[in-house]
Coordinates of C-alpha atoms and ligand atoms in Angstrom, one line a residue:
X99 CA -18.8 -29.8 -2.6
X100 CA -20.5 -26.5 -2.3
X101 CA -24.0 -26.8 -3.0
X102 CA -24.5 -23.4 -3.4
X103 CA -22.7 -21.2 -5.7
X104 CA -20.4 -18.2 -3.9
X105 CA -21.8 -15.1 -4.2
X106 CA -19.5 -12.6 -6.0
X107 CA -19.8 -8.4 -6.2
X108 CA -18.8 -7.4 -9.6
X109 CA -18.2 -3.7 -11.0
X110 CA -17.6 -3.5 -14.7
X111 CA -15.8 -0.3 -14.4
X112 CA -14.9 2.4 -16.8
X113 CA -12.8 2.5 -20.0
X114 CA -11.7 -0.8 -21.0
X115 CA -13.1 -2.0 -17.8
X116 CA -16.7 -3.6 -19.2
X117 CA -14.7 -5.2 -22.4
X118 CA -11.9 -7.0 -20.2
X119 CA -14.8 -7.7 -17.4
X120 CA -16.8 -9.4 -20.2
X121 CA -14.0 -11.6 -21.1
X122 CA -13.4 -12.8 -17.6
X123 CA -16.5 -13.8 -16.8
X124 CA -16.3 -15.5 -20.0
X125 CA -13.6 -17.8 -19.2
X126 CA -15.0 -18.2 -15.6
X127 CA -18.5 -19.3 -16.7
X128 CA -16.5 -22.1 -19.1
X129 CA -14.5 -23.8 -16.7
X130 CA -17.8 -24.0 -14.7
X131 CA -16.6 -22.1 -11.8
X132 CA -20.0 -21.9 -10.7
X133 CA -20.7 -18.6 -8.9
X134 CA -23.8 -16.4 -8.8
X135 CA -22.8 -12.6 -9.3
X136 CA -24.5 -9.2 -8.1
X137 CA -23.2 -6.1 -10.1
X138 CA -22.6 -3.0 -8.8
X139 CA -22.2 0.8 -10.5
X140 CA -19.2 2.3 -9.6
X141 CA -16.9 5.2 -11.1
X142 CA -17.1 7.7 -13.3
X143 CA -20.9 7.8 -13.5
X144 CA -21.6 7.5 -10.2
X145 CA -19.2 10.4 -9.9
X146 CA -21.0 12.8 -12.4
X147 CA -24.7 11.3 -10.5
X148 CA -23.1 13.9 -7.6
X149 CA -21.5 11.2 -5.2
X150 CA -18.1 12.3 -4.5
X151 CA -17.0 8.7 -3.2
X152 CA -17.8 6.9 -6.6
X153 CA -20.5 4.8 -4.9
X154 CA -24.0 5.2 -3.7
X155 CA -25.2 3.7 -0.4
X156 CA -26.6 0.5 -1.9
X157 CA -23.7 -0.7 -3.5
X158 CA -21.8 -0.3 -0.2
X159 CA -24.8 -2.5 0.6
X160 CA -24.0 -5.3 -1.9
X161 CA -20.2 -5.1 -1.4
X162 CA -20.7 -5.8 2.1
X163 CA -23.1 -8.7 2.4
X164 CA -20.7 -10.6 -0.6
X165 CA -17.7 -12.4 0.9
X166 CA -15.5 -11.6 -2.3
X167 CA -15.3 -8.5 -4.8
X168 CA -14.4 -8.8 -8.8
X169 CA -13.5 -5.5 -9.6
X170 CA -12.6 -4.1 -12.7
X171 CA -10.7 -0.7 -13.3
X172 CA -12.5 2.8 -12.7
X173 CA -11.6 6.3 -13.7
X174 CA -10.8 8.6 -10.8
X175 CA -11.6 12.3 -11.9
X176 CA -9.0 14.6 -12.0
X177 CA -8.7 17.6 -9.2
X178 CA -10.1 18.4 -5.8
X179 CA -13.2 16.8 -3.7
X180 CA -12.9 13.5 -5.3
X181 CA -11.0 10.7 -3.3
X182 CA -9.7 8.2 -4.5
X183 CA -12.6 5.2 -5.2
X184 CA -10.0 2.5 -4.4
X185 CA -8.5 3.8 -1.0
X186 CA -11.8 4.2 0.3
X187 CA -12.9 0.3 -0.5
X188 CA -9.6 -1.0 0.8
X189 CA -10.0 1.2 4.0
X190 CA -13.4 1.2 4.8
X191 CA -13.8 -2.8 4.5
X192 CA -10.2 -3.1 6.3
X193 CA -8.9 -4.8 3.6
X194 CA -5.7 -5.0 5.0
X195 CA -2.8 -6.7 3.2
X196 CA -2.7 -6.0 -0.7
X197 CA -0.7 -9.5 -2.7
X198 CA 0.6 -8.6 -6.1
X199 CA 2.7 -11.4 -7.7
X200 CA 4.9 -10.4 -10.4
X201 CA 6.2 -13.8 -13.1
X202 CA 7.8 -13.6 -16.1
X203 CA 6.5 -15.9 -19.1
X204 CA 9.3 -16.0 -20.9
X205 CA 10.3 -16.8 -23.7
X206 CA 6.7 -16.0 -24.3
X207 CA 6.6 -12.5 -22.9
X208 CA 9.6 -10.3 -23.7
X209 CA 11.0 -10.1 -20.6
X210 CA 15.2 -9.4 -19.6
X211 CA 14.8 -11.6 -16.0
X212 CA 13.2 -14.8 -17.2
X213 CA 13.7 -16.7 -13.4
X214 CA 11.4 -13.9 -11.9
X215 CA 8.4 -15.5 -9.8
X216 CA 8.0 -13.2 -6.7
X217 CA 5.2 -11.9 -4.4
X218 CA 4.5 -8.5 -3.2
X219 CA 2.7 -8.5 0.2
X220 CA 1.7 -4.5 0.7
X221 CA 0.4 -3.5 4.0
X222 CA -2.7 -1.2 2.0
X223 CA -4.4 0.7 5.1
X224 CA -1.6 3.4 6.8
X225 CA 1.4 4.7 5.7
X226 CA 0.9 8.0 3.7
X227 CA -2.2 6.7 2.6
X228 CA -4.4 7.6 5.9
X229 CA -4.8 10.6 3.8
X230 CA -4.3 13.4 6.6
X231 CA -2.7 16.3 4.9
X232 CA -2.7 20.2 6.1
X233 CA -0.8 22.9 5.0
X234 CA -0.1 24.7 8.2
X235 CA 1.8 28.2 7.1
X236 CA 2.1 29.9 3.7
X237 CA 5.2 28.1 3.0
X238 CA 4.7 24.8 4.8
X239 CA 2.8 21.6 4.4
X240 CA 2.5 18.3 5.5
X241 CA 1.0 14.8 5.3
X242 CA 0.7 12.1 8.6
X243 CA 3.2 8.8 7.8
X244 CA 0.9 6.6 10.2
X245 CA 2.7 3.1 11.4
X246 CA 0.9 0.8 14.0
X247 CA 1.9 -2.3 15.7
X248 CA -1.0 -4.3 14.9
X249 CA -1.0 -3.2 11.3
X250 CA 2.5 -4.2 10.8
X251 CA 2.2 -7.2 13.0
X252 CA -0.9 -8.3 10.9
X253 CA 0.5 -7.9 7.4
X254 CA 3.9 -9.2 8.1
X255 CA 2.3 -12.0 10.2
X256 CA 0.4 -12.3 7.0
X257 CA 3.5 -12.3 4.3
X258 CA 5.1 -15.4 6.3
X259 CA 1.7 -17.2 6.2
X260 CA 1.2 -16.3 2.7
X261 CA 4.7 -17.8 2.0
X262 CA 4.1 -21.1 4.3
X263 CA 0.6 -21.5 2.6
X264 CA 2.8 -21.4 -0.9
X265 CA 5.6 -23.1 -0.4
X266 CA 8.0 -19.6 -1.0
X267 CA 11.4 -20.3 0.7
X268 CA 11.5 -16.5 2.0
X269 CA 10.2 -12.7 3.1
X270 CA 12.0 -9.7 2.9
X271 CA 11.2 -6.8 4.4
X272 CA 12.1 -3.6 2.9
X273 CA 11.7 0.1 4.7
X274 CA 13.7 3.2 4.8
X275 CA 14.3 2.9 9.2
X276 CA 17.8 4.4 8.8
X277 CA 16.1 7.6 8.3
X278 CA 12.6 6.8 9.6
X279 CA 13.2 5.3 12.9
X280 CA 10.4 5.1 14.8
X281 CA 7.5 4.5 12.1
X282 CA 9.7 2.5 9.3
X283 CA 11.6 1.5 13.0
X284 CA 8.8 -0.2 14.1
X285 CA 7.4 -1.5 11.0
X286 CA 11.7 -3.2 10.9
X287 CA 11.4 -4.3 14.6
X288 CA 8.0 -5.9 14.2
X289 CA 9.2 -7.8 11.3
X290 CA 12.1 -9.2 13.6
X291 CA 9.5 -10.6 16.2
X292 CA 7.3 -12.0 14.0
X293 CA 10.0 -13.8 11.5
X294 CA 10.9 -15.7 15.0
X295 CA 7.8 -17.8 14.9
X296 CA 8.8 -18.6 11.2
X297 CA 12.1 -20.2 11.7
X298 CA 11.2 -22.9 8.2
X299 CA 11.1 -19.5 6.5
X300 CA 14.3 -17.1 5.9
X301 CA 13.8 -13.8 7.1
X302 CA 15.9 -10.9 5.5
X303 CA 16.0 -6.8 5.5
X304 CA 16.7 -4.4 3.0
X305 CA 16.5 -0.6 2.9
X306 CA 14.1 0.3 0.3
X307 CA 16.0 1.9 -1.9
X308 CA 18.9 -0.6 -2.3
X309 CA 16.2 -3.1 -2.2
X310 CA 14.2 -1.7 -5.2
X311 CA 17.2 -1.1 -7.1
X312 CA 17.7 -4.7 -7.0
X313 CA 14.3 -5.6 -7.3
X314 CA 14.5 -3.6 -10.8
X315 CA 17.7 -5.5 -11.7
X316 CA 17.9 -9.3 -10.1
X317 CA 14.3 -9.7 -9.3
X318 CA 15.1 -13.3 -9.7
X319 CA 16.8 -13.0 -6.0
X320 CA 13.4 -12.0 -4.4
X321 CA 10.8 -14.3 -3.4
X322 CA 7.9 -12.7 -0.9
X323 CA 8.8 -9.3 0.1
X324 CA 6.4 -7.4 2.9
X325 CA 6.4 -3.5 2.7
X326 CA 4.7 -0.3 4.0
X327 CA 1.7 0.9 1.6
X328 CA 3.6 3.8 -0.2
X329 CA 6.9 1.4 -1.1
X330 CA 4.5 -1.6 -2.0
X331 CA 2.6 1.0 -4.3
X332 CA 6.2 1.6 -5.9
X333 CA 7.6 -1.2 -5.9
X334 CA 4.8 -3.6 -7.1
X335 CA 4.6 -1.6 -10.3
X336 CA 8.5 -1.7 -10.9
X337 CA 7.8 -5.9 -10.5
X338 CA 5.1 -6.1 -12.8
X339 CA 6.9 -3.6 -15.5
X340 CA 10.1 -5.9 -15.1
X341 CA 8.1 -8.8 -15.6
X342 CA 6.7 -8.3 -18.8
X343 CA 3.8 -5.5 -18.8
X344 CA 1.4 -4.3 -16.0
X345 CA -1.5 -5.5 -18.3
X346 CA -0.9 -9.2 -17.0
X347 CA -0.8 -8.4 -13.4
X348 CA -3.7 -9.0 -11.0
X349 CA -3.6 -8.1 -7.4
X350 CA -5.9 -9.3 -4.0
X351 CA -7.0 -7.2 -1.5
X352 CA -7.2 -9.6 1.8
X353 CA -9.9 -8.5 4.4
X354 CA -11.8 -10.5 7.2
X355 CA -14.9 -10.2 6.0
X356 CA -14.7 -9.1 2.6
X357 CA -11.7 -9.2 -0.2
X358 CA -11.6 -7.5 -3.3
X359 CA -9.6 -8.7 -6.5
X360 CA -8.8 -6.5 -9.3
X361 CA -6.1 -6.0 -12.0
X362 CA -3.4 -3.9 -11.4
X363 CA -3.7 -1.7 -14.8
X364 CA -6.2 1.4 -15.0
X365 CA -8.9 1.9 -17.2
X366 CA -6.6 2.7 -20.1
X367 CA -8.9 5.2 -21.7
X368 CA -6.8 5.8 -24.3
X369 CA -7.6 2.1 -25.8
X370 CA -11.2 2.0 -24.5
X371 CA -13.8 0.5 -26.9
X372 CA -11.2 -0.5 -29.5
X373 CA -11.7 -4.0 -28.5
X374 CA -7.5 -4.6 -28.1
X375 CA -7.4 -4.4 -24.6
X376 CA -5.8 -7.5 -22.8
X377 CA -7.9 -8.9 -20.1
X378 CA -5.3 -11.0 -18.4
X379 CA -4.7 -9.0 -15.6
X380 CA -8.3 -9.5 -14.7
X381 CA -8.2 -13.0 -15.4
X382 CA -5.2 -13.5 -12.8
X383 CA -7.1 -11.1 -10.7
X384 CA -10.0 -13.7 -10.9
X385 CA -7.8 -17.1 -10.4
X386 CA -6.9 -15.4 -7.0
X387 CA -10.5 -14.9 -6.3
X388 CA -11.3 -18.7 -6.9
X389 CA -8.0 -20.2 -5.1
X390 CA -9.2 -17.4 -2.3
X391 CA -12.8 -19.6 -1.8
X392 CA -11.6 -22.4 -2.2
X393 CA -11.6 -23.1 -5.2
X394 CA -8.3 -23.7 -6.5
X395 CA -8.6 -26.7 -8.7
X396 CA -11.4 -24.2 -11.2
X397 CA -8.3 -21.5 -10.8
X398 CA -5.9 -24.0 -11.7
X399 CA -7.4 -24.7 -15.6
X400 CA -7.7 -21.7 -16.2
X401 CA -4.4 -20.4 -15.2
X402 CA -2.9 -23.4 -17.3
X403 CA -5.4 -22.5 -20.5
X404 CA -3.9 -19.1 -20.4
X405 CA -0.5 -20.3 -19.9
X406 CA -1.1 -22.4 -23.1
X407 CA -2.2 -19.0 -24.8
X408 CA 1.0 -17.7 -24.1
X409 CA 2.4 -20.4 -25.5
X410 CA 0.8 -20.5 -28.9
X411 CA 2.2 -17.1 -29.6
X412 CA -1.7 -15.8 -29.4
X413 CA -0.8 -12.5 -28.0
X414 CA -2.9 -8.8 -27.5
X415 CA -1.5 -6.0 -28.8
X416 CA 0.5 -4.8 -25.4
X417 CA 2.8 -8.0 -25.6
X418 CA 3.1 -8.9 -29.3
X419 CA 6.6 -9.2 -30.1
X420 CA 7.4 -9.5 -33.7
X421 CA 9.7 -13.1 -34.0
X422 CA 7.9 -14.2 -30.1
X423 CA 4.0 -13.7 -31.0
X424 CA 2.1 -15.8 -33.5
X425 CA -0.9 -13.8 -34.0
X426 CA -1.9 -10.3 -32.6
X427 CA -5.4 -10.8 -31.7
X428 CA -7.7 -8.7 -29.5
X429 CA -9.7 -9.2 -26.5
X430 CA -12.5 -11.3 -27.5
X431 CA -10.0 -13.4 -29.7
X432 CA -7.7 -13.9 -26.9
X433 CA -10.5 -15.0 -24.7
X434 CA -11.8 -17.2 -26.9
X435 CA -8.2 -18.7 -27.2
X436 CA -8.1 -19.1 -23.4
X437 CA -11.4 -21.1 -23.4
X438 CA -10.5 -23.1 -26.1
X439 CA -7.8 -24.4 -24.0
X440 CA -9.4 -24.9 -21.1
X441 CA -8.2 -28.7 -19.5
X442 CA -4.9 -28.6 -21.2
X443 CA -1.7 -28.2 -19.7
X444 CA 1.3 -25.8 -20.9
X445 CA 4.3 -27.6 -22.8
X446 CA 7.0 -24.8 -21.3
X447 CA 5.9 -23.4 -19.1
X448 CA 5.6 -24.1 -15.7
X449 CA 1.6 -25.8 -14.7
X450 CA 0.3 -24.2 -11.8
X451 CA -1.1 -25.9 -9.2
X452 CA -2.8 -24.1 -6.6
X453 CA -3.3 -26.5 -3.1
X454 CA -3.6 -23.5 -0.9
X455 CA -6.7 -21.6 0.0
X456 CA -7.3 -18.2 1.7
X457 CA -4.9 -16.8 3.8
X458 CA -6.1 -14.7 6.5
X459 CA -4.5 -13.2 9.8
X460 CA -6.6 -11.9 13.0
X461 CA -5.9 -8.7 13.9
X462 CA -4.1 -8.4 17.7
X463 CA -4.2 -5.6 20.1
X464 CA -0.8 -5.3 21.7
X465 CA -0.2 -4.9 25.6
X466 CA 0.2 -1.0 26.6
X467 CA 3.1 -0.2 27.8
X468 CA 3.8 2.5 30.7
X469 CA 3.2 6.1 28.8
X470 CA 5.0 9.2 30.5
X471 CA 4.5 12.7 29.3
X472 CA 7.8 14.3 29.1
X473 CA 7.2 17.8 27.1
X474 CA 6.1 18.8 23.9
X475 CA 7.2 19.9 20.6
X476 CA 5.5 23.1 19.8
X477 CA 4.7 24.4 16.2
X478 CA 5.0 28.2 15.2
X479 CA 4.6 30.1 12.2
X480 CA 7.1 32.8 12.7
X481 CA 8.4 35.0 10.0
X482 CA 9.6 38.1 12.0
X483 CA 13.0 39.1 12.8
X484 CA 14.9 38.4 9.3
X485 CA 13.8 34.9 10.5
X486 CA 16.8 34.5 12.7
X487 CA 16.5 31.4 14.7
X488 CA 18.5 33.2 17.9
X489 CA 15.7 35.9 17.5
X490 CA 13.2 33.7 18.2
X491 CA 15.0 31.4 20.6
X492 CA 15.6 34.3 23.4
X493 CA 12.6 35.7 22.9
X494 CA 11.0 31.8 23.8
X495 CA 13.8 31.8 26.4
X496 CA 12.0 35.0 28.0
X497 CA 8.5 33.5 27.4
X498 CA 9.2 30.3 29.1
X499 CA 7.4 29.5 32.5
X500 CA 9.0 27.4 35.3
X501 CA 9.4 24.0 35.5
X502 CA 10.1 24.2 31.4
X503 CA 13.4 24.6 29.7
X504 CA 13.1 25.3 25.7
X505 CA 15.5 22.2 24.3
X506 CA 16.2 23.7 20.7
X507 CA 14.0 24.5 17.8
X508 CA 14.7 23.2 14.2
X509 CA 13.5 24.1 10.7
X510 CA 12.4 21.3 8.6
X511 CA 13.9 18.9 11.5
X512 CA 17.6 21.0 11.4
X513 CA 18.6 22.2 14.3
X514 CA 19.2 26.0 14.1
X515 CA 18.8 26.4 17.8
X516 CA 20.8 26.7 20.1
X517 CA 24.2 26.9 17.8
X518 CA 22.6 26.7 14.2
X519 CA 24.6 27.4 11.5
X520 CA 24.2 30.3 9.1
X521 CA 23.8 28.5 5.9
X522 CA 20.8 26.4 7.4
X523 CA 17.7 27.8 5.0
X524 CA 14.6 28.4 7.1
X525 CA 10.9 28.6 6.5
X526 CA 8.6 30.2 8.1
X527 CA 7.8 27.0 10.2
X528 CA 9.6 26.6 13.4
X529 CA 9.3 23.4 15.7
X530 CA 10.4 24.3 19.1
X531 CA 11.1 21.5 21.7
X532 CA 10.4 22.0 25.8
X533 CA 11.0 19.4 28.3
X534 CA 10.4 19.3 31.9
X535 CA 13.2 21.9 33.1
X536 CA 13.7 18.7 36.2
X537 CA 14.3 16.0 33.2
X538 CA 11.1 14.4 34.5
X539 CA 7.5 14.2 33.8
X540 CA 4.8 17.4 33.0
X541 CA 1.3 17.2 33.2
X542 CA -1.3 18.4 30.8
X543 CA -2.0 21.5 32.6
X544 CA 1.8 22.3 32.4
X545 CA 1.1 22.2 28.4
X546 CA -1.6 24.6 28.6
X547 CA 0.4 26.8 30.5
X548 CA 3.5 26.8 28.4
X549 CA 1.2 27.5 24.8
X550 CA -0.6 30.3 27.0
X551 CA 2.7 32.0 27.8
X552 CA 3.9 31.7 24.4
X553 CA 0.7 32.5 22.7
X554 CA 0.7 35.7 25.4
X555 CA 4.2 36.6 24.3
X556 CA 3.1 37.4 20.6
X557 CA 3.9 33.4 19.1
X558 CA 1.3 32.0 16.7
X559 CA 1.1 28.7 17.9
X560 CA 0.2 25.9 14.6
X561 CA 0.4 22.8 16.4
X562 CA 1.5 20.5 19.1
X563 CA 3.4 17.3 19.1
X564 CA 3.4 15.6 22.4
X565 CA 6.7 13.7 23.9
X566 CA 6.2 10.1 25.5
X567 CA 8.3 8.0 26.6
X568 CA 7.4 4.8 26.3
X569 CA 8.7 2.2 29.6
X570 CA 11.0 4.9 30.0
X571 CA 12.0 4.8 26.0
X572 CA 11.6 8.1 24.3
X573 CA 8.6 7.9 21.6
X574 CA 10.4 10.9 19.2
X575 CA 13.1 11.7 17.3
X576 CA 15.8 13.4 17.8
X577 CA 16.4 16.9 15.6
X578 CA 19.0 16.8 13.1
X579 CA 22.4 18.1 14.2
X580 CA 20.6 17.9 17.9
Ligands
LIG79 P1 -3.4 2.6 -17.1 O1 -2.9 1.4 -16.4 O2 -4.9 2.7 -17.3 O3 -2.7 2.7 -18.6 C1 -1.3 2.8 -18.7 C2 -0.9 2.3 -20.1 O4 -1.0 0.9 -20.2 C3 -1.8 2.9 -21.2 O5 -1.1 3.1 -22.4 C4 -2.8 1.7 -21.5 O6 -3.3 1.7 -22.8 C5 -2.0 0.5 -21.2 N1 -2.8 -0.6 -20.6 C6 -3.3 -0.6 -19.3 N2 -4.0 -1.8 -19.2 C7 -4.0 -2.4 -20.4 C8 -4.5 -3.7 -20.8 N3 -5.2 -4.4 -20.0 N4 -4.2 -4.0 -22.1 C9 -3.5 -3.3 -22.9 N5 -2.9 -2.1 -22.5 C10 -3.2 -1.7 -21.3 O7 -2.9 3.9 -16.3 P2 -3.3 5.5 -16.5 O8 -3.4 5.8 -18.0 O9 -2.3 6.2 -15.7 O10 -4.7 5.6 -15.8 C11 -5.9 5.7 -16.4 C12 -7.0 5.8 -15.4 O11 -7.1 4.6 -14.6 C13 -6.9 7.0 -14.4 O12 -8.1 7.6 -14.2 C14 -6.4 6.3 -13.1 O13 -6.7 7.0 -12.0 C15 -7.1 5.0 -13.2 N6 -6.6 3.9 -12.4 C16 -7.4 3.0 -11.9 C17 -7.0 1.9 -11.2 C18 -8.0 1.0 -10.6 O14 -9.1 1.2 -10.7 N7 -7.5 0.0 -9.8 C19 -5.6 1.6 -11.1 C20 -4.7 2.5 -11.7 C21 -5.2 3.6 -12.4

C-alpha cells in the first residue's frame, strides 16, 4: 500500500476543459483513488499574459517534479508565433510513445464495427512533427521528415511490450517505405528486428494507406498497431471516429520521467459552458493515469461504473441515439450516474480488468557504423534560361572542379538531367547531385571547393545535402527516373 498519495499535475484547460475536468476528479475522488493534485494555468490565458509557449516557467516547474500529468483540453490560437502547447509538452519532457485505444460499446454506442478493441501506439516525438520548416525559393518550401533508430527502436520496442503487458495477440506496423525508403525504410526495418525478440506476439506490415483503409472498414482485424507520429495523428482519429465518437477517447503520453494523460477531443468551444459536454474521454484518460501508477484495481471500478452508464442508456448529448439512449443527460448528470455506479459490474458489456501497470522502454544508443562521405547534393535557386534543365546542367558541367563529376539534377526529386523529358514541370528549385568523379570518397574541403566554384560561376547556392554511405551502403535516395 502506498502511504502516501501520488502526486498529480492537473490543468483545467480552456472551453469545456474546467466542466469535463470537474467531473473527473469527481469520479476519482469517489472511488477513493487517493491522489494529492497541484494545478497548473495553461492555454489561452497564459497565451494572451504574453507567453507564446502557453506556459510560464513555474508550471514547467510543477509539471516536472510530478511523475504524472492530468490534462485537460486547451485552445491553441490561430496564426503565426504560437506553437503548438501540446507538441512542446510531449517533446520537451520526451514523452515518447503516444497509446490511444479505440473500443466500440456497442449496442450502447452507435457504432457499424461492434468487435472493434484495438490500440494505437504513435511514436509522438519526430516525424514531421520536429517542426523544421523553410521555404527556401519563391516557389519552394519544405519541412524535415526526421526518423531515428532509437526512436523507432524505442516505440516499437514499446508497442510489443505494451501488447505482452495486455495480453493483445499482435502489432502491426504501418508506413508508407515503398515510397519513403530510408526514413519510413528504417522505421519498417527496425520493426523487423525488434518483432524477433517477440516471437509470442504476431508481427505484421502494412503500407499506410491500405492499412487505414482497412482500419476505417474492418477495424475489427487490428489489434496494436505501431506508427510514425504524422500516420498515428491520422489514423488514431479515424479509430476513435469508427468507434463511436472522439468524445469517449482518452490517450497516454509515456515518458521516463514524466507522462501526461489527456482526452483526445479539443476544447470544443462551440459547446463550452453549456454544461452538455461529455467528460468520458477524460475519464478514460484518467483510468490510464491510475493503471499507469499502479493503480489498476481504483481504474478498474471506475471503468466498469461507466461501462454500467453506457448500459443504462444514460447518454450525453454527443452519443444519444434515439431507440439506443434512455435519457440525454449532461455532464454533471452523467457524472453523477458514473459515481452512483461505482462497485458494480456491467451486465453486457465486457468488465475490465486491468492487472498490468506502467509500461516503459529505455532509450538505446545504437552502434555507429563506418560513415564515408561520398559527394553532395547541392541546392539552387535558378530561374534563368527559360528554366531549361540542359541550360543549367552544361553550364554546372563547365563550373565543375576536378575530382567531381555532376551525377544529374532533378526538380521536385524528377530527373530532368541528363536526358529529362520535356513535359517534366520545373520550379525554380534545382537539386544537383556531385560525386567523387573516381566513385570514391571526398573530403570536406572538396565540398567547399565545389560550392565556391559554383557560387563563382553565377549559381545561388540554397542548401546542401551531404552523401554517406553507410558500411559501404548508400544513406540517399535515388532521383526519380535516375
Ligand atoms: P474539438 O475536438 O474541440 O471539437 C470537435 C467537435 O466535437 C465539436 O463539434 C465539439 O463540440 C465536439 N466535441 C469534442 N469534445 C466533445 C465532448 N467531450 N463532448 C461532446 N462533444 C464534443 O475540435 P476542434 O473544434 O477542431 O478544436 C477546438 C480547439 O481545441 C482548437 O483550438 C484546437 O486547437 C484545440 N485542440 C486541443 C487539443 C488538446 O488540447 N489536446 C486537441 C485537439 C484540438
Amino acid at each position: 500500500m502506498n502511504a502516501e498519495p501520488t502526486k498529480v499535475t492537473v490543468a483545467h484547460g480552456d472551453g469545456i476543459g474546467p466542466e469535463i475536468m470537474e467531473a473527473a476528479l469527481r469520479v476519482l475522488e469517489a472511488a477513493g483513488a487517493d491522489l494529492q493534485y497541484e494545478t497548473v494555468e495553461i492555454g489561452e490565458k497564459v497565451f494572451d499574459q504574453g507567453h507564446t509557449s502557453g506556459i510560464s516557467p513555474e508550471s514547467w516547474d510543477v509539471i516536472r517534479r510530478n511523475p504524472v500529468f492530468l490534462k485537460a483540453p486547451i485552445t491553441t490560437p490561430q496564426g503565426g508565433g504560437f506553437k503548438s502547447l501540446n507538441v512542446t509538452i510531449r517533446k520537451s519532457l520526451n514523452l515518447y510513445a503516444n497509446v490511444r485505444p479505440s473500443k466500440s460499446f456497442a449496442p450502447y454506442v452507435a457504432s457499424s464495427h461492434p468487435g472493434m478493441n484495438l490500440v494505437i501506439v504513435r511514436e509522438n516525438e519526430e516525424d514531421l512533427y520536429a517542426g523544421i520548416e523553410h521555404q527556401q525559393t519563391p516557389e519552394v518550401t519544405q519541412v524535415l521528415k526526421l526518423v531515428t533508430r532509437p526512436g523507432s527502436e524505442r516505440i516499437i520496442r514499446y508497442a510489443f511490450e505494451y501488447a505482452r503487458a495486455y495480453g493483445r495477440q499482435k502489432v502491426t506496423c504501418m508506413t508508407k517505405d515503398n515510397i519513403m525508403k530510408i526514413t519510413d525504410g528504417l522505421f519498417h526495418r527496425v520493426f523487423d528486428e525488434v518483432a524477433q525478440d517477440y516471437p509470442d506476439i504476431e508481427a505484421e506490415n502494412q503500407i499506410i494507406d491500405i492499412g487505414a483503409a482497412r482500419l476505417a472498414a474492418q477495424p475489427e482485424a487490428f489489434d496494436v498497431i505501431v506508427t510514425l507520429n504524422l500516420y498515428g495523428d491520422i489514423l488514431s482519429d479515424i479509430a476513435s471516429q469508427v468507434a463511436g465518437s472522439v468524445g469517449l477517447a482518452g490517450s497516454a503520453n509515456i515518458g521516463e520521467t514524466v507522462s501526461m494523460f489527456e482526452a483526445v477531443h479539443g476544447s470544443a468551444p462551440d459547446i463550452a459552458g453549456r454544461g452538455v459536454a461529455n467528460p468520458s474521454g477524460l475519464l478514460w484518460a484518467a483510468t490510464q493515469l491510475l493503471v499507469h501508477i499502479g493503480k489498476g484495481d481504483v481504474a478498474e471500478t471506475i471503468k466498469n461504473a461507466w461501462l454500467c452508464t453506457l448500459e443504462s442508456g444514460i447518454h450525453t448529448g454527443d452519443i444519444y441515439r434515439e431507440g439506443l439512449s434512455q435519457h440525454r443527460v449532461g455532464t454533471d448528470a452523467f457524472t453523477d450516474a458514473v459515481i452512483d455506479r461505482l462497485g458494480q459490474t456491467p451486465r453486457h458489456l465486457r468488465p475490465v480488468q486491468y492487472r498490468a501497470g506502467a509500461v516503459n522502454v529505455p532509450a538505446r544508443k545504437a552502434p555507429r557504423p563506418q560513415k564515408e562521405l561520398v559527394g553532395i547534393d547541392v541546392f539552387l535557386d535558378w530561374s534563368e534560361e527559360g528554366r531549361d534543365p540542359n541550360s543549367l546542367g552544361a553550364g554546372l558541367e563547365r563550373s565543375t572542379p576536378d575530382g567531381w563529376k555532376l551525377k544529374m539534377i532533378t526538380n521536385r526529386g524528377v530527373k530532368v538531367y541528363p536526358d529529362g523529358l520535356p513535359e517534366t514541370f520545373s520550379t525554380d528549385h534545382w537539386r544537383c547531385r556531385f560525386l567523387a568523379s573516381d566513385g570514391g570518397s571526398v573530403s570536406f574541403n572538396d565540398v567547399l571547393s565545389l560550392l565556391a566554384a559554383a557560387s563563382e560561376a553565377g549559381y545561388e547556392v540554397i542548401k546542401t545535402e551531404h552523401l554517406y554511405n553507410f558500411d559501404g551502403e548508400p544513406g540517399y535516395s535515388l532521383g526519380q527516373g535516375e
